[in-house]
Coordinates of N, CA and C in Angstrom, one line a residue:
X9 N -15.1 -3.8 5.8 CA -14.1 -4.8 6.1 C -13.7 -5.4 4.8
X10 N -12.4 -5.8 4.7 CA -12.0 -6.6 3.6 C -11.4 -7.9 4.1
X11 N -11.5 -8.9 3.3 CA -11.1 -10.3 3.9 C -10.7 -11.2 2.7
X12 N -9.8 -12.2 3.1 CA -9.6 -13.3 2.3 C -9.8 -14.5 3.2
X13 N -10.4 -15.6 2.6 CA -10.7 -16.8 3.3 C -10.1 -18.0 2.6
X14 N -9.1 -18.7 3.2 CA -8.5 -19.9 2.5 C -8.1 -19.6 1.1
X15 N -7.6 -18.4 0.8 CA -7.3 -18.0 -0.5 C -6.0 -18.6 -1.0
X16 N -6.0 -18.9 -2.3 CA -4.8 -19.4 -3.0 C -4.7 -19.0 -4.4
X17 N -3.5 -18.8 -4.9 CA -3.3 -18.5 -6.3 C -2.2 -19.4 -6.9
X18 N -2.5 -20.1 -8.0 CA -1.6 -21.0 -8.6 C -1.3 -20.6 -10.0
X19 N -0.1 -20.8 -10.4 CA 0.3 -20.6 -11.8 C 0.9 -22.0 -12.3
X20 N 0.1 -22.6 -13.1 CA 0.5 -24.0 -13.5 C 0.4 -24.9 -12.3
X21 N 1.5 -25.6 -12.0 CA 1.6 -26.5 -10.9 C 2.1 -25.8 -9.6
X22 N 2.5 -24.5 -9.7 CA 3.2 -23.8 -8.6 C 2.2 -22.9 -7.9
X23 N 2.1 -23.1 -6.6 CA 1.3 -22.1 -5.8 C 2.1 -20.9 -5.5
X24 N 1.6 -19.7 -5.8 CA 2.2 -18.5 -5.4 C 1.9 -18.2 -4.0
X25 N 0.7 -18.4 -3.5 CA 0.4 -18.4 -2.1 C -0.8 -19.3 -1.9
X26 N -1.0 -19.7 -0.7 CA -2.1 -20.7 -0.4 C -2.6 -20.6 1.0
X27 N -3.8 -20.9 1.3 CA -4.4 -20.9 2.6 C -4.2 -19.5 3.3
X28 N -4.4 -18.4 2.6 CA -4.3 -17.1 3.2 C -5.7 -16.7 3.7
X29 N -5.7 -16.3 4.9 CA -7.0 -15.9 5.5 C -6.7 -14.7 6.4
X30 N -7.5 -13.7 6.3 CA -7.4 -12.5 7.2 C -8.7 -11.7 7.0
X31 N -9.0 -10.9 8.0 CA -10.1 -9.9 7.9 C -9.5 -8.6 8.5
X32 N -9.7 -7.5 7.8 CA -9.2 -6.3 8.2 C -10.3 -5.3 8.4
X33 N -10.6 -4.9 9.7 CA -11.7 -4.0 10.0 C -11.5 -2.7 9.3
X34 N -12.6 -2.0 9.2 CA -12.6 -0.6 8.7 C -11.7 0.3 9.5
X35 N -10.8 1.1 8.8 CA -10.0 2.0 9.5 C -8.6 1.5 9.9
X36 N -8.4 0.2 9.7 CA -7.1 -0.4 10.0 C -6.2 -0.5 8.8
X37 N -4.9 -0.7 9.0 CA -3.9 -0.7 8.0 C -3.1 -2.0 8.0
X38 N -3.0 -2.6 6.8 CA -2.3 -3.9 6.6 C -1.0 -3.7 5.8
X39 N 0.1 -4.1 6.3 CA 1.4 -4.1 5.5 C 1.6 -5.5 5.0
X40 N 1.9 -5.7 3.7 CA 2.3 -7.0 3.1 C 3.8 -6.9 2.8
X41 N 4.5 -7.9 3.4 CA 6.0 -7.9 3.2 C 6.5 -9.2 2.6
X42 N 7.6 -9.2 1.9 CA 8.2 -10.3 1.4 C 9.2 -10.0 0.3
X43 N 10.1 -10.9 0.0 CA 11.1 -10.7 -1.0 C 10.5 -10.6 -2.4
X44 N 11.3 -10.2 -3.3 CA 10.8 -10.1 -4.7 C 10.4 -11.5 -5.1
X45 N 9.3 -11.6 -5.9 CA 8.9 -12.9 -6.4 C 8.0 -13.7 -5.5
X46 N 7.7 -13.2 -4.3 CA 6.9 -13.9 -3.3 C 5.4 -13.8 -3.6
X47 N 5.0 -12.9 -4.4 CA 3.6 -12.8 -4.8 C 2.9 -11.7 -4.1
X48 N 3.6 -10.6 -3.7 CA 2.9 -9.5 -3.0 C 2.0 -8.8 -4.0
X49 N 2.5 -8.5 -5.2 CA 1.6 -7.8 -6.2 C 0.5 -8.7 -6.7
X50 N 0.8 -10.0 -6.8 CA -0.3 -10.9 -7.2 C -1.4 -10.9 -6.2
X51 N -1.0 -10.9 -4.9 CA -2.0 -10.9 -3.8 C -2.8 -9.6 -3.9
X52 N -2.2 -8.5 -4.2 CA -3.0 -7.2 -4.3 C -3.9 -7.3 -5.5
X53 N -3.5 -7.9 -6.6 CA -4.3 -8.0 -7.8 C -5.5 -8.9 -7.5
X54 N -5.4 -9.9 -6.7 CA -6.5 -10.8 -6.4 C -7.5 -10.0 -5.5
X55 N -6.9 -9.2 -4.5 CA -7.8 -8.3 -3.7 C -8.6 -7.4 -4.6
X56 N -7.9 -6.8 -5.6 CA -8.6 -5.8 -6.4 C -9.6 -6.5 -7.4
X57 N -9.5 -7.8 -7.6 CA -10.4 -8.5 -8.5 C -9.9 -8.6 -9.9
X58 N -8.7 -8.1 -10.2 CA -8.1 -8.2 -11.5 C -7.6 -9.5 -11.8
X59 N -7.4 -10.4 -10.8 CA -7.0 -11.8 -10.9 C -8.0 -12.6 -10.1
X60 N -8.4 -13.7 -10.7 CA -9.3 -14.6 -10.0 C -8.5 -15.5 -9.1
X61 N -9.0 -15.8 -7.9 CA -8.3 -16.7 -7.0 C -8.5 -18.1 -7.6
X62 N -7.4 -18.9 -7.3 CA -7.5 -20.4 -7.7 C -8.4 -21.1 -6.7
X63 N -8.4 -20.7 -5.5 CA -9.3 -21.2 -4.5 C -9.5 -20.2 -3.4
X64 N -10.6 -20.4 -2.6 CA -10.9 -19.5 -1.6 C -11.8 -18.3 -2.0
X65 N -12.1 -17.4 -1.1 CA -13.0 -16.3 -1.4 C -12.4 -15.0 -0.9
X66 N -12.9 -13.9 -1.5 CA -12.5 -12.6 -1.1 C -13.7 -11.7 -0.8
X67 N -13.5 -10.8 0.1 CA -14.6 -9.9 0.4 C -13.9 -8.5 0.3
X68 N -14.5 -7.7 -0.7 CA -13.9 -6.4 -1.0 C -15.1 -5.5 -1.5
X69 N -15.0 -4.2 -1.2 CA -16.1 -3.3 -1.7 C -15.9 -3.2 -3.2
X70 N -17.0 -2.7 -3.8 CA -17.0 -2.5 -5.3 C -16.0 -1.4 -5.7
X71 N -15.9 -0.4 -4.9 CA -15.0 0.7 -5.3 C -13.8 0.7 -4.4
X72 N -12.6 0.7 -5.0 CA -11.4 0.7 -4.3 C -10.4 1.8 -4.9
X73 N -9.7 2.5 -4.1 CA -8.8 3.4 -4.6 C -7.4 2.8 -4.7
X74 N -6.8 2.8 -5.9 CA -5.6 2.0 -6.1 C -4.5 3.0 -6.5
X75 N -3.3 2.8 -5.8 CA -2.1 3.6 -6.1 C -1.0 2.7 -6.6
X76 N -0.7 2.8 -7.9 CA 0.4 1.9 -8.4 C 1.8 2.3 -8.0
X77 N 2.8 1.5 -8.3 CA 4.1 1.9 -7.9 C 4.6 3.2 -8.6
X78 N 4.1 3.4 -9.8 CA 4.5 4.6 -10.6 C 3.4 4.8 -11.6
X79 N 3.4 6.1 -12.1 CA 2.4 6.5 -13.1 C 3.1 6.6 -14.5
X80 N 2.7 5.8 -15.4 CA 3.3 5.9 -16.8 C 2.6 7.0 -17.5
X81 N 3.3 8.0 -18.1 CA 2.7 9.1 -18.9 C 2.0 10.1 -18.0
X82 N 1.3 11.0 -18.6 CA 0.6 12.1 -17.9 C 1.5 13.2 -17.5
X83 N 2.7 13.2 -17.9 CA 3.7 14.3 -17.5 C 3.2 15.7 -17.9
X84 N 2.5 15.8 -19.0 CA 2.1 17.2 -19.4 C 0.7 17.6 -18.8
X85 N 0.1 16.7 -18.1 CA -1.2 17.1 -17.5 C -1.0 17.9 -16.2
X86 N -2.0 18.7 -15.9 CA -2.0 19.3 -14.6 C -2.3 18.3 -13.5
X87 N -1.8 18.5 -12.3 CA -2.0 17.5 -11.3 C -3.5 17.4 -11.0
X88 N -4.2 18.5 -11.1 CA -5.7 18.5 -10.9 C -6.3 17.5 -11.9
X89 N -5.9 17.5 -13.1 CA -6.4 16.6 -14.1 C -6.1 15.2 -13.8
X90 N -4.9 14.9 -13.3 CA -4.5 13.6 -12.9 C -5.5 13.1 -11.8
X91 N -5.8 14.0 -10.8 CA -6.6 13.6 -9.7 C -8.1 13.4 -10.2
X92 N -8.5 14.2 -11.1 CA -9.9 14.1 -11.6 C -10.1 12.8 -12.4
X93 N -9.0 12.2 -12.8 CA -9.2 10.8 -13.4 C -9.8 9.8 -12.5
X94 N -9.6 10.1 -11.2 CA -10.2 9.2 -10.2 C -11.7 9.3 -10.2
X95 N -12.3 10.3 -10.8 CA -13.7 10.4 -10.9 C -14.3 9.6 -12.0
X96 N -13.5 9.0 -12.9 CA -14.0 8.4 -14.1 C -15.1 7.4 -13.8
X97 N -14.9 6.6 -12.8 CA -15.8 5.5 -12.5 C -17.2 6.0 -12.1
X98 N -17.3 7.3 -11.8 CA -18.6 7.9 -11.4 C -19.3 8.6 -12.5
X99 N -18.6 8.7 -13.7 CA -19.2 9.5 -14.8 C -19.9 8.7 -15.8
X100 N -19.8 7.4 -15.8 CA -20.4 6.6 -16.9 C -19.6 6.6 -18.1
X101 N -20.0 5.9 -19.1 CA -19.2 5.6 -20.3 C -18.9 6.9 -21.1
X102 N -19.8 7.8 -21.3 CA -19.6 9.0 -22.1 C -19.7 10.2 -21.2
X103 N -19.7 10.1 -19.9 CA -19.8 11.2 -19.0 C -18.5 12.1 -19.0
X104 N -18.7 13.4 -18.8 CA -17.6 14.3 -18.7 C -17.6 14.9 -17.3
X105 N -16.4 15.2 -16.8 CA -16.4 15.7 -15.4 C -16.9 17.1 -15.4
X106 N -17.6 17.4 -14.3 CA -18.2 18.7 -14.1 C -17.6 19.4 -12.9
X107 N -18.3 20.4 -12.4 CA -17.8 21.2 -11.3 C -17.7 20.4 -10.0
X108 N -18.7 19.5 -9.8 CA -18.7 18.7 -8.6 C -17.4 17.8 -8.6
X109 N -17.1 17.3 -9.8 CA -15.9 16.5 -9.8 C -14.6 17.3 -9.6
X110 N -14.6 18.5 -10.1 CA -13.4 19.3 -9.8 C -13.3 19.6 -8.3
X111 N -14.4 19.9 -7.7 CA -14.4 20.2 -6.2 C -14.0 18.9 -5.5
X112 N -14.4 17.8 -5.9 CA -14.0 16.5 -5.2 C -12.5 16.3 -5.4
X113 N -11.9 16.6 -6.6 CA -10.5 16.5 -6.8 C -9.7 17.5 -6.0
X114 N -10.2 18.7 -5.9 CA -9.5 19.7 -5.1 C -9.5 19.3 -3.6
X115 N -10.7 18.7 -3.2 CA -10.8 18.3 -1.8 C -9.8 17.2 -1.5
X116 N -9.6 16.2 -2.5 CA -8.7 15.1 -2.3 C -7.2 15.7 -2.2
X117 N -6.9 16.6 -3.0 CA -5.6 17.2 -2.9 C -5.4 17.9 -1.6
X118 N -6.4 18.6 -1.1 CA -6.3 19.2 0.2 C -6.1 18.2 1.3
X119 N -6.8 17.1 1.2 CA -6.7 16.0 2.2 C -5.2 15.5 2.4
X120 N -4.5 15.4 1.3 CA -3.1 14.9 1.3 C -2.1 16.1 1.4
X121 N -2.6 17.3 1.6 CA -1.7 18.4 1.8 C -1.0 18.9 0.5
X122 N -1.7 18.7 -0.6 CA -1.1 19.0 -1.9 C -1.9 20.0 -2.8
X123 N -2.6 20.8 -2.1 CA -3.4 21.8 -2.9 C -2.5 22.7 -3.8
X124 N -1.3 22.9 -3.3 CA -0.4 23.8 -4.1 C 0.0 23.2 -5.4
X125 N -0.2 21.9 -5.6 CA 0.2 21.2 -6.9 C -0.9 21.2 -7.9
X126 N -2.1 21.7 -7.6 CA -3.2 21.6 -8.5 C -2.9 22.0 -9.9
X127 N -2.3 23.2 -10.1 CA -2.1 23.7 -11.4 C -0.7 23.4 -12.0
X128 N 0.1 22.7 -11.2 CA 1.4 22.3 -11.7 C 1.4 21.1 -12.6
X129 N 2.4 21.0 -13.5 CA 2.5 19.9 -14.4 C 2.9 18.7 -13.6
X130 N 2.3 17.6 -13.8 CA 2.6 16.3 -13.1 C 4.1 16.0 -13.3
X131 N 4.6 16.2 -14.5 CA 5.9 15.8 -14.9 C 7.0 16.6 -14.2
X132 N 6.6 17.8 -13.5 CA 7.6 18.6 -12.8 C 7.7 18.3 -11.3
X133 N 7.0 17.3 -10.9 CA 7.0 16.9 -9.5 C 8.1 15.9 -9.2
X134 N 8.6 15.9 -7.9 CA 9.5 14.8 -7.5 C 8.7 13.5 -7.4
X135 N 9.5 12.4 -7.2 CA 8.8 11.1 -7.1 C 7.8 11.0 -5.9
X136 N 8.2 11.6 -4.8 CA 7.3 11.6 -3.6 C 6.1 12.4 -3.9
X137 N 6.3 13.5 -4.5 CA 5.1 14.4 -4.8 C 4.2 13.7 -5.8
X138 N 4.7 13.0 -6.7 CA 3.9 12.3 -7.7 C 3.0 11.2 -6.9
X139 N 3.7 10.5 -6.0 CA 2.9 9.5 -5.3 C 1.8 10.1 -4.5
X140 N 2.0 11.2 -3.9 CA 1.0 11.9 -3.1 C -0.2 12.3 -4.0
X141 N 0.1 12.8 -5.3 CA -0.9 13.2 -6.2 C -1.7 11.9 -6.6
X142 N -1.0 10.8 -6.8 CA -1.7 9.5 -7.1 C -2.5 9.1 -6.0
X143 N -2.1 9.3 -4.8 CA -2.9 9.0 -3.6 C -4.2 9.9 -3.6
X144 N -4.0 11.1 -3.9 CA -5.2 12.0 -4.0 C -6.1 11.5 -5.1
X145 N -5.6 11.0 -6.2 CA -6.5 10.4 -7.2 C -7.3 9.3 -6.7
X146 N -6.6 8.4 -5.9 CA -7.3 7.3 -5.2 C -8.4 7.8 -4.3
X147 N -8.1 8.8 -3.5 CA -9.1 9.4 -2.6 C -10.3 10.0 -3.4
X148 N -10.0 10.5 -4.6 CA -11.1 11.2 -5.3 C -12.2 10.2 -5.8
X149 N -11.8 8.9 -5.8 CA -12.9 7.9 -6.1 C -13.9 7.8 -5.0
X150 N -13.6 8.4 -3.9 CA -14.5 8.3 -2.7 C -14.6 6.9 -2.1
X151 N -13.6 6.1 -2.5 CA -13.5 4.7 -1.9 C -13.1 4.8 -0.5
X152 N -13.5 3.8 0.3 CA -13.1 3.8 1.7 C -12.0 2.7 1.9
X153 N -11.6 2.1 0.8 CA -10.4 1.2 0.9 C -9.4 1.6 -0.1
X154 N -8.2 1.8 0.4 CA -7.0 2.2 -0.4 C -6.0 1.0 -0.5
X155 N -5.6 0.7 -1.7 CA -4.6 -0.3 -2.0 C -3.4 0.3 -2.7
X156 N -2.2 0.2 -2.1 CA -1.0 0.8 -2.6 C 0.1 -0.3 -2.8
X157 N 0.6 -0.3 -4.0 CA 1.6 -1.3 -4.4 C 3.0 -0.6 -4.3
X158 N 3.7 -1.0 -3.2 CA 5.1 -0.4 -2.9 C 5.1 1.1 -3.2
X159 N 4.4 1.8 -2.4 CA 4.3 3.3 -2.7 C 5.6 4.0 -2.5
X160 N 6.5 3.5 -1.7 CA 7.8 4.2 -1.5 C 8.9 3.6 -2.3
X161 N 8.6 2.7 -3.3 CA 9.7 2.2 -4.1 C 10.3 3.3 -4.9
X162 N 11.7 3.3 -5.0 CA 12.5 4.2 -5.7 C 12.4 5.6 -5.2
X163 N 11.9 5.9 -4.0 CA 11.9 7.2 -3.5 C 13.1 7.4 -2.5
X164 N 13.7 8.6 -2.6 CA 14.8 8.8 -1.6 C 14.2 9.1 -0.3
X165 N 15.0 9.3 0.7 CA 14.6 9.4 2.1 C 13.6 10.6 2.3
X166 N 14.0 11.7 1.7 CA 13.1 12.9 1.9 C 11.7 12.6 1.3
X167 N 11.6 12.0 0.1 CA 10.3 11.7 -0.5 C 9.6 10.6 0.3
X168 N 10.3 9.6 0.8 CA 9.7 8.6 1.7 C 9.0 9.3 2.9
X169 N 9.8 10.2 3.5 CA 9.2 10.9 4.6 C 8.0 11.7 4.3
X170 N 8.0 12.4 3.1 CA 6.9 13.1 2.7 C 5.6 12.2 2.5
X171 N 5.8 11.1 1.8 CA 4.7 10.2 1.6 C 4.2 9.6 2.9
X172 N 5.1 9.1 3.7 CA 4.8 8.5 5.0 C 4.0 9.5 5.9
X173 N 4.4 10.7 5.9 CA 3.6 11.7 6.7 C 2.2 11.8 6.3
X174 N 1.9 11.7 5.0 CA 0.5 11.8 4.5 C -0.2 10.5 4.9
X175 N 0.4 9.4 4.7 CA -0.2 8.1 5.1 C -0.5 8.0 6.6
X176 N 0.5 8.6 7.4 CA 0.3 8.6 8.9 C -0.9 9.4 9.3
X177 N -1.2 10.5 8.6 CA -2.3 11.3 8.9 C -3.6 10.6 8.5
X178 N -3.6 9.9 7.4 CA -4.8 9.1 7.0 C -5.1 8.0 8.1
X179 N -4.0 7.4 8.5 CA -4.1 6.3 9.5 C -4.7 6.9 10.8
X180 N -4.2 8.0 11.2 CA -4.7 8.7 12.4 C -6.2 9.0 12.4
X181 N -6.6 9.4 11.2 CA -8.0 9.8 11.0 C -8.9 8.5 11.0
X182 N -8.3 7.3 10.7 CA -9.1 6.1 10.7 C -10.3 6.2 9.7
X183 N -10.2 7.0 8.7 CA -11.3 7.2 7.7 C -11.2 6.1 6.6
X184 N -10.1 5.5 6.4 CA -9.9 4.5 5.3 C -9.2 3.2 5.8
X185 N -9.6 2.1 5.2 CA -8.9 0.9 5.4 C -7.8 0.9 4.3
X186 N -6.5 0.6 4.7 CA -5.4 0.7 3.8 C -4.6 -0.6 3.8
X187 N -4.3 -1.0 2.6 CA -3.5 -2.2 2.4 C -2.3 -1.7 1.5
X188 N -1.1 -2.0 1.9 CA 0.1 -1.7 1.1 C 1.2 -2.7 1.2
X189 N 1.9 -2.9 0.0 CA 3.0 -3.7 0.0 C 4.3 -2.9 0.2
X190 N 5.3 -3.5 0.8 CA 6.5 -2.8 1.0 C 7.7 -3.7 1.2
X191 N 8.9 -3.2 0.9 CA 10.2 -3.8 1.2 C 10.8 -3.2 2.5
X192 N 10.1 -2.3 3.1 CA 10.7 -1.6 4.3 C 9.9 -2.0 5.5
X193 N 10.5 -2.9 6.3 CA 9.8 -3.3 7.6 C 9.5 -2.1 8.5
X194 N 10.4 -1.1 8.5 CA 10.1 0.1 9.3 C 8.8 0.8 9.0
X195 N 8.5 0.8 7.7 CA 7.3 1.5 7.2 C 6.1 0.7 7.8
X196 N 6.2 -0.6 7.8 CA 5.1 -1.4 8.4 C 5.0 -1.1 9.9
X197 N 6.1 -1.0 10.6 CA 5.9 -0.7 12.1 C 5.3 0.7 12.3
X198 N 5.7 1.7 11.4 CA 5.2 3.0 11.6 C 3.7 3.1 11.3
X199 N 3.2 2.4 10.2 CA 1.9 2.6 9.7 C 0.9 1.5 10.0
X200 N 1.3 0.3 10.1 CA 0.4 -0.8 10.0 C -0.1 -1.3 11.4
X201 N -1.4 -1.7 11.4 CA -1.9 -2.4 12.6 C -1.6 -3.9 12.5
X202 N -1.6 -4.4 11.3 CA -1.3 -5.8 11.1 C -0.4 -6.0 9.9
X203 N 0.3 -7.1 10.0 CA 1.3 -7.5 8.9 C 1.0 -8.9 8.4
X204 N 1.2 -9.0 7.1 CA 1.1 -10.3 6.4 C 2.5 -10.5 5.7
X205 N 3.1 -11.6 6.1 CA 4.5 -11.9 5.7 C 4.5 -13.1 4.8
X206 N 5.0 -12.9 3.5 CA 5.0 -13.9 2.5 C 6.4 -14.5 2.4
X207 N 6.5 -15.7 3.0 CA 7.8 -16.5 3.0 C 8.0 -17.3 1.8
X208 N 9.1 -17.9 1.7 CA 9.4 -18.8 0.6 C 8.4 -20.0 0.5
X209 N 8.2 -20.5 -0.7 CA 7.2 -21.5 -0.8 C 5.8 -20.8 -0.8
X210 N 4.9 -21.4 -0.1 CA 3.6 -20.8 0.0 C 3.2 -20.4 1.4
X211 N 4.2 -20.3 2.3 CA 4.0 -20.0 3.7 C 3.7 -18.5 3.9
X212 N 2.5 -18.2 4.5 CA 2.1 -16.9 4.8 C 1.7 -16.8 6.2
X213 N 2.3 -15.7 6.9 CA 1.9 -15.5 8.3 C 1.2 -14.1 8.4
X214 N 0.3 -14.1 9.4 CA -0.5 -12.9 9.5 C -0.8 -12.6 11.0
X215 N -0.7 -11.4 11.4 CA -1.0 -11.0 12.8 C -0.7 -9.6 13.1
X216 N -0.8 -9.2 14.4 CA -0.5 -7.8 14.7 C 1.0 -7.4 14.4
X217 N 1.2 -6.3 13.9 CA 2.5 -5.9 13.4 C 3.6 -6.0 14.4
X218 N 3.3 -5.5 15.6 CA 4.3 -5.5 16.7 C 4.7 -6.9 17.0
X219 N 3.8 -7.8 16.9 CA 4.1 -9.2 17.3 C 4.9 -9.9 16.1
X220 N 4.5 -9.6 14.9 CA 5.0 -10.3 13.7 C 6.5 -9.8 13.4
X221 N 6.8 -8.6 13.6 CA 8.1 -8.0 13.1 C 9.1 -8.1 14.2
X222 N 9.4 -9.4 14.6 CA 10.6 -9.6 15.5 C 11.8 -9.7 14.6
X223 N 13.0 -9.5 15.2 CA 14.2 -9.6 14.5 C 14.4 -11.0 13.9
X224 N 14.0 -12.0 14.6 CA 14.1 -13.4 14.1 C 13.2 -13.6 13.0
X225 N 11.9 -13.2 13.0 CA 11.0 -13.4 11.9 C 11.4 -12.6 10.7
X226 N 11.9 -11.4 10.8 CA 12.3 -10.6 9.7 C 13.6 -11.3 9.1
X227 N 14.5 -11.8 9.9 CA 15.7 -12.5 9.3 C 15.3 -13.7 8.5
X228 N 14.3 -14.4 9.0 CA 13.8 -15.6 8.3 C 13.1 -15.2 7.0
X229 N 12.4 -14.0 7.0 CA 11.7 -13.6 5.8 C 12.6 -13.1 4.7
X230 N 13.7 -12.4 5.1 CA 14.5 -11.7 4.1 C 15.9 -12.4 3.9
X231 N 16.3 -13.3 4.8 CA 17.6 -13.9 4.7 C 18.7 -13.0 5.1
X232 N 18.4 -12.0 5.9 CA 19.4 -11.0 6.4 C 19.1 -10.8 7.9
X233 N 20.2 -10.7 8.7 CA 19.9 -10.5 10.1 C 19.3 -9.1 10.4
X234 N 18.5 -9.0 11.4 CA 17.9 -7.7 11.8 C 18.1 -7.5 13.2
X235 N 18.1 -6.2 13.6 CA 18.1 -5.9 15.0 C 16.9 -4.9 15.2
X236 N 16.2 -5.2 16.3 CA 15.0 -4.3 16.7 C 15.2 -3.6 18.0
X237 N 15.2 -2.3 18.0 CA 15.5 -1.5 19.1 C 14.2 -0.8 19.6
X238 N 14.0 -0.7 20.9 CA 12.9 0.0 21.4 C 12.9 1.5 21.1
X239 N 11.7 2.0 20.5 CA 11.6 3.4 20.2 C 11.5 4.3 21.4
X240 N 11.6 5.6 21.1 CA 11.4 6.5 22.2 C 9.9 6.5 22.6
X241 N 9.6 7.1 23.7 CA 8.3 7.1 24.3 C 7.3 7.7 23.2
X242 N 6.3 6.9 22.9 CA 5.3 7.4 21.9 C 5.7 7.2 20.5
X243 N 6.8 6.5 20.3 CA 7.3 6.2 18.9 C 7.4 4.7 18.7
X244 N 7.3 4.3 17.4 CA 7.4 2.8 17.2 C 8.9 2.4 17.4
X245 N 9.0 1.1 17.5 CA 10.4 0.5 17.6 C 11.1 0.7 16.2
X246 N 12.4 0.5 16.3 CA 13.2 0.7 15.0 C 13.8 -0.7 14.7
X247 N 13.5 -1.1 13.4 CA 14.1 -2.3 12.9 C 15.1 -2.0 11.8
X248 N 16.3 -2.6 11.9 CA 17.3 -2.3 10.9 C 18.0 -3.6 10.5
X249 N 18.2 -3.8 9.2 CA 19.0 -5.0 8.7 C 20.5 -4.8 9.0
X250 N 21.2 -5.9 9.3 CA 22.6 -5.9 9.6 C 23.3 -6.4 8.3
X251 N 23.6 -5.5 7.4 CA 24.2 -5.8 6.1 C 25.6 -6.4 6.3
X252 N 26.0 -7.3 5.5 CA 27.3 -7.9 5.6 C 27.4 -9.1 6.6
X253 N 26.3 -9.3 7.3 CA 26.3 -10.4 8.3 C 25.5 -11.6 7.7
X254 N 25.5 -12.7 8.3 CA 24.8 -13.9 7.9 C 23.8 -14.2 9.0
X255 N 22.7 -14.8 8.5 CA 21.6 -15.3 9.5 C 22.1 -16.5 10.2
X256 N 22.0 -16.5 11.5 CA 22.4 -17.7 12.3 C 21.5 -18.8 12.0
X257 N 22.1 -20.0 12.0 CA 21.3 -21.2 11.7 C 20.7 -21.8 12.9
X258 N 21.0 -21.2 14.1 CA 20.5 -21.8 15.4 C 19.0 -21.3 15.6

């Protein structure tokens, strides 16, 4: 389980977020939504422990698999080498990867359906394929918690679909607890059991995704009208922004 209790983060006199409390059981998925500058990445960094909370407490395992928005460098490396970097925490200060680490990396690539990329250059992959390799790197840590910072950012629809398919398989397996930030409410409806919505000021709402992502609540979150339509049998509802319209003040 991962959790925050009465958590807050302040920069100077301004609170980025405050009084955030949630607990996410093993195997569930949390989507964090909000406009730019609302503190989504800051919240992730406090979960990861790279930023100290100004108040409150966090509960998080020692080993976490992290997937950044993008990977700087590494274009000349084989994808297998990129994934094996996830083993670094298990090797010690001067340890070198061995056969067992290579097997673990190959297993992680297989889990995300990317075995065919093992010998390919990381720089030759599409954006979605890169994100899947970075997800495999996170899995290679053997962490049971995965944290992803806007994993679909800058991806076209085909690559979003590729990445979402992998994440949906992980969700179905319920083998990992997953936390991700996103600007796409539909991704939250597809993937997440729970949603955390970071509004203006320090207002944060948390609850079951299906209950949180109403058209009214999404309009209040983003300042854009939304419509939510019932999905086909066995499929999630569909939420869409109504661009060019204004949010009703009523």
